[in-house]
One Martini backbone bead per residue (centre of mass of N, CA, C, O) as a GRO file, in nm:
protein
  213
    1UNK     BB    1   0.092   0.038   0.027
    2UNK     BB    2   0.080   0.357  -0.030
    3UNK     BB    3   0.282   0.628   0.125
    4UNK     BB    4   0.392   0.821   0.417
    5UNK     BB    5   0.640   0.911   0.600
    6UNK     BB    6   0.771   1.092   0.865
    7UNK     BB    7   0.960   1.260   0.632
    8UNK     BB    8   0.778   1.256   0.353
    9UNK     BB    9   0.828   0.988   0.233
   10UNK     BB   10   0.789   0.741   0.019
   11UNK     BB   11   0.592   0.448   0.090
   12UNK     BB   12   0.563   0.081   0.120
   13UNK     BB   13   0.320  -0.152   0.222
   14UNK     BB   14   0.376  -0.497   0.320
   15UNK     BB   15   0.192  -0.807   0.323
   16UNK     BB   16   0.276  -1.124   0.472
   17UNK     BB   17   0.143  -1.455   0.419
   18UNK     BB   18   0.111  -1.771   0.551
   19UNK     BB   19  -0.009  -2.046   0.316
   20UNK     BB   20   0.070  -2.342   0.364
   21UNK     BB   21  -0.177  -2.477   0.498
   22UNK     BB   22  -0.381  -2.404   0.279
   23UNK     BB   23  -0.234  -2.544   0.038
   24UNK     BB   24  -0.237  -2.826   0.163
   25UNK     BB   25  -0.545  -2.854   0.169
   26UNK     BB   26  -0.593  -2.820  -0.132
   27UNK     BB   27  -0.416  -3.058  -0.224
   28UNK     BB   28  -0.575  -3.282  -0.055
   29UNK     BB   29  -0.852  -3.208  -0.239
   30UNK     BB   30  -0.730  -3.174  -0.545
   31UNK     BB   31  -0.726  -2.847  -0.599
   32UNK     BB   32  -1.028  -2.757  -0.525
   33UNK     BB   33  -1.133  -2.437  -0.472
   34UNK     BB   34  -1.441  -2.449  -0.486
   35UNK     BB   35  -1.483  -2.653  -0.259
   36UNK     BB   36  -1.345  -2.486  -0.043
   37UNK     BB   37  -1.529  -2.232  -0.056
   38UNK     BB   38  -1.794  -2.383   0.017
   39UNK     BB   39  -1.687  -2.435   0.316
   40UNK     BB   40  -1.572  -2.122   0.370
   41UNK     BB   41  -1.831  -1.944   0.500
   42UNK     BB   42  -1.661  -1.971   0.760
   43UNK     BB   43  -1.474  -2.002   1.065
   44UNK     BB   44  -1.325  -2.280   1.026
   45UNK     BB   45  -1.120  -2.531   1.177
   46UNK     BB   46  -1.227  -2.798   1.011
   47UNK     BB   47  -1.141  -3.025   0.763
   48UNK     BB   48  -1.329  -3.286   0.587
   49UNK     BB   49  -1.363  -3.644   0.488
   50UNK     BB   50  -1.634  -3.852   0.378
   51UNK     BB   51  -1.647  -4.214   0.317
   52UNK     BB   52  -1.839  -4.443   0.176
   53UNK     BB   53  -1.782  -4.818   0.198
   54UNK     BB   54  -2.095  -4.916   0.209
   55UNK     BB   55  -2.430  -5.025   0.226
   56UNK     BB   56  -2.429  -4.999   0.560
   57UNK     BB   57  -2.284  -4.698   0.614
   58UNK     BB   58  -2.000  -4.711   0.616
   59UNK     BB   59  -1.719  -4.498   0.726
   60UNK     BB   60  -1.468  -4.249   0.650
   61UNK     BB   61  -1.271  -4.011   0.834
   62UNK     BB   62  -1.088  -3.710   0.730
   63UNK     BB   63  -0.843  -3.486   0.838
   64UNK     BB   64  -0.657  -3.192   0.728
   65UNK     BB   65  -0.598  -3.171   1.037
   66UNK     BB   66  -0.504  -3.151   1.359
   67UNK     BB   67  -0.716  -3.222   1.640
   68UNK     BB   68  -0.563  -3.250   1.913
   69UNK     BB   69  -0.535  -2.953   2.038
   70UNK     BB   70  -0.851  -2.932   2.095
   71UNK     BB   71  -0.803  -3.203   2.311
   72UNK     BB   72  -0.498  -3.198   2.449
   73UNK     BB   73  -0.300  -3.282   2.232
   74UNK     BB   74  -0.045  -3.363   2.058
   75UNK     BB   75   0.112  -3.355   1.786
   76UNK     BB   76   0.023  -3.673   1.640
   77UNK     BB   77  -0.153  -3.823   1.872
   78UNK     BB   78  -0.402  -3.779   1.693
   79UNK     BB   79  -0.597  -3.891   1.475
   80UNK     BB   80  -0.712  -3.833   1.120
   81UNK     BB   81  -0.835  -4.131   1.093
   82UNK     BB   82  -1.171  -4.285   1.075
   83UNK     BB   83  -1.385  -4.497   1.169
   84UNK     BB   84  -1.699  -4.479   1.267
   85UNK     BB   85  -1.681  -4.637   1.538
   86UNK     BB   86  -1.433  -4.480   1.646
   87UNK     BB   87  -1.553  -4.198   1.635
   88UNK     BB   88  -1.804  -4.250   1.821
   89UNK     BB   89  -1.619  -4.321   2.073
   90UNK     BB   90  -1.540  -4.002   2.110
   91UNK     BB   91  -1.849  -3.980   2.175
   92UNK     BB   92  -2.101  -3.926   2.342
   93UNK     BB   93  -2.373  -4.118   2.332
   94UNK     BB   94  -2.592  -3.909   2.257
   95UNK     BB   95  -2.429  -3.778   2.020
   96UNK     BB   96  -2.370  -4.035   1.858
   97UNK     BB   97  -2.661  -4.100   1.781
   98UNK     BB   98  -2.714  -3.834   1.629
   99UNK     BB   99  -2.483  -3.852   1.426
  100UNK     BB  100  -2.572  -4.120   1.298
  101UNK     BB  101  -2.849  -4.016   1.198
  102UNK     BB  102  -2.745  -3.793   1.013
  103UNK     BB  103  -2.585  -3.982   0.826
  104UNK     BB  104  -2.819  -4.164   0.738
  105UNK     BB  105  -2.995  -3.943   0.608
  106UNK     BB  106  -2.782  -3.848   0.406
  107UNK     BB  107  -2.747  -4.116   0.261
  108UNK     BB  108  -3.049  -4.128   0.159
  109UNK     BB  109  -3.078  -3.813   0.041
  110UNK     BB  110  -2.810  -3.638  -0.035
  111UNK     BB  111  -2.770  -3.432   0.180
  112UNK     BB  112  -2.705  -3.231   0.419
  113UNK     BB  113  -2.498  -3.170   0.708
  114UNK     BB  114  -2.620  -3.087   1.051
  115UNK     BB  115  -2.441  -3.045   1.366
  116UNK     BB  116  -2.384  -3.125   1.712
  117UNK     BB  117  -2.085  -3.201   1.916
  118UNK     BB  118  -1.891  -3.408   2.127
  119UNK     BB  119  -1.556  -3.434   2.255
  120UNK     BB  120  -1.316  -3.603   2.401
  121UNK     BB  121  -1.068  -3.540   2.608
  122UNK     BB  122  -0.772  -3.621   2.755
  123UNK     BB  123  -0.890  -3.524   3.057
  124UNK     BB  124  -1.229  -3.585   3.031
  125UNK     BB  125  -1.360  -3.386   2.874
  126UNK     BB  126  -1.516  -3.138   2.657
  127UNK     BB  127  -1.579  -3.058   2.309
  128UNK     BB  128  -1.733  -2.837   2.093
  129UNK     BB  129  -1.914  -2.894   1.774
  130UNK     BB  130  -1.970  -2.773   1.446
  131UNK     BB  131  -2.141  -2.937   1.167
  132UNK     BB  132  -2.063  -2.941   0.811
  133UNK     BB  133  -2.202  -3.101   0.507
  134UNK     BB  134  -2.134  -3.204   0.161
  135UNK     BB  135  -2.190  -3.336  -0.133
  136UNK     BB  136  -1.937  -3.452  -0.405
  137UNK     BB  137  -2.023  -3.765  -0.447
  138UNK     BB  138  -2.157  -4.011  -0.678
  139UNK     BB  139  -2.338  -4.342  -0.685
  140UNK     BB  140  -2.620  -4.422  -0.821
  141UNK     BB  141  -2.747  -4.158  -0.659
  142UNK     BB  142  -2.534  -4.185  -0.424
  143UNK     BB  143  -2.377  -4.073  -0.158
  144UNK     BB  144  -2.002  -4.113  -0.101
  145UNK     BB  145  -1.913  -3.802  -0.055
  146UNK     BB  146  -1.789  -3.573   0.199
  147UNK     BB  147  -1.763  -3.235   0.287
  148UNK     BB  148  -1.628  -3.090   0.586
  149UNK     BB  149  -1.707  -2.855   0.866
  150UNK     BB  150  -1.556  -2.739   1.170
  151UNK     BB  151  -1.646  -2.581   1.487
  152UNK     BB  152  -1.530  -2.444   1.775
  153UNK     BB  153  -1.791  -2.404   2.052
  154UNK     BB  154  -1.710  -2.404   2.354
  155UNK     BB  155  -1.727  -2.108   2.447
  156UNK     BB  156  -2.027  -2.071   2.378
  157UNK     BB  157  -2.139  -2.297   2.562
  158UNK     BB  158  -2.032  -2.180   2.828
  159UNK     BB  159  -2.185  -1.912   2.808
  160UNK     BB  160  -2.471  -2.035   2.798
  161UNK     BB  161  -2.452  -2.178   3.075
  162UNK     BB  162  -2.398  -1.925   3.247
  163UNK     BB  163  -2.662  -1.784   3.168
  164UNK     BB  164  -2.854  -2.000   3.271
  165UNK     BB  165  -2.759  -1.990   3.570
  166UNK     BB  166  -2.818  -1.690   3.618
  167UNK     BB  167  -3.124  -1.707   3.557
  168UNK     BB  168  -3.185  -1.915   3.779
  169UNK     BB  169  -3.092  -1.742   4.018
  170UNK     BB  170  -3.291  -1.510   3.968
  171UNK     BB  171  -3.548  -1.678   3.994
  172UNK     BB  172  -3.498  -1.775   4.287
  173UNK     BB  173  -3.474  -1.494   4.416
  174UNK     BB  174  -3.753  -1.390   4.341
  175UNK     BB  175  -3.913  -1.613   4.485
  176UNK     BB  176  -3.795  -1.560   4.768
  177UNK     BB  177  -3.887  -1.263   4.796
  178UNK     BB  178  -4.187  -1.317   4.764
  179UNK     BB  179  -4.212  -1.505   5.011
  180UNK     BB  180  -4.105  -1.298   5.220
  181UNK     BB  181  -4.325  -1.084   5.178
  182UNK     BB  182  -4.562  -1.261   5.263
  183UNK     BB  183  -4.457  -1.333   5.550
  184UNK     BB  184  -4.434  -1.043   5.654
  185UNK     BB  185  -4.730  -0.964   5.624
  186UNK     BB  186  -4.841  -1.192   5.805
  187UNK     BB  187  -4.682  -1.114   6.065
  188UNK     BB  188  -4.798  -0.832   6.102
  189UNK     BB  189  -5.094  -0.918   6.128
  190UNK     BB  190  -5.059  -1.118   6.370
  191UNK     BB  191  -4.924  -0.928   6.589
  192UNK     BB  192  -5.081  -0.616   6.532
  193UNK     BB  193  -5.238  -0.535   6.294
  194UNK     BB  194  -5.269  -0.382   6.004
  195UNK     BB  195  -5.485  -0.156   6.049
  196UNK     BB  196  -5.364  -0.023   6.306
  197UNK     BB  197  -5.090   0.062   6.191
  198UNK     BB  198  -5.179   0.241   5.955
  199UNK     BB  199  -5.325   0.461   6.152
  200UNK     BB  200  -5.046   0.589   6.288
  201UNK     BB  201  -4.887   0.626   5.992
  202UNK     BB  202  -4.823   0.744   5.682
  203UNK     BB  203  -4.542   0.618   5.634
  204UNK     BB  204  -4.613   0.328   5.724
  205UNK     BB  205  -4.837   0.290   5.523
  206UNK     BB  206  -4.656   0.289   5.269
  207UNK     BB  207  -4.467   0.055   5.344
  208UNK     BB  208  -4.690  -0.166   5.385
  209UNK     BB  209  -4.805  -0.152   5.102
  210UNK     BB  210  -4.546  -0.253   4.964
  211UNK     BB  211  -4.534  -0.521   5.111
  212UNK     BB  212  -4.821  -0.623   5.019
  213UNK     BB  213  -4.725  -0.628   4.705
   0.00000   0.00000   0.00000
């Protein structure tokens, strides 16, 4: 970008970006940039390819970069290629069932896949991912290959859970205050008689009316 330096001299600013990883991913999916752009409609963390290997719906999924660091593993420690059964074993049971159903429906319809799932981390926790995939190859009218993109949404899920807990705490506090207001009004009536107290002081009258509400 042309500009002017501090001493009034003409200068040109140049930005250099390392695109080695991007080019490696492009090469690994056959150099098809159009297919890559179709997947990169958002800031996805992981590109993957799923290939159905038989009529029973079995498939293999391959990630174009190392998934390990997202799950607390060292580079190269976590596999990049999984058979379906092994992949589902990395997912909590409830999510694995849903993921399997999404794949089965996509296999039957040849449509897109969209779902969220958790993966177990090395330390026993979970990381959340949002997954999108679209068919790119068919055989006899049946989708046999999908290109997928996953985004790590763990931070978003934690924020949603914190918001849910905060709302629940507010709801409980409101209910507790309402119960305490009712009990206070009942206690005032029981001990001294609400009507007699109100007649003694205009200021107290206003306070007790607020309590009664």
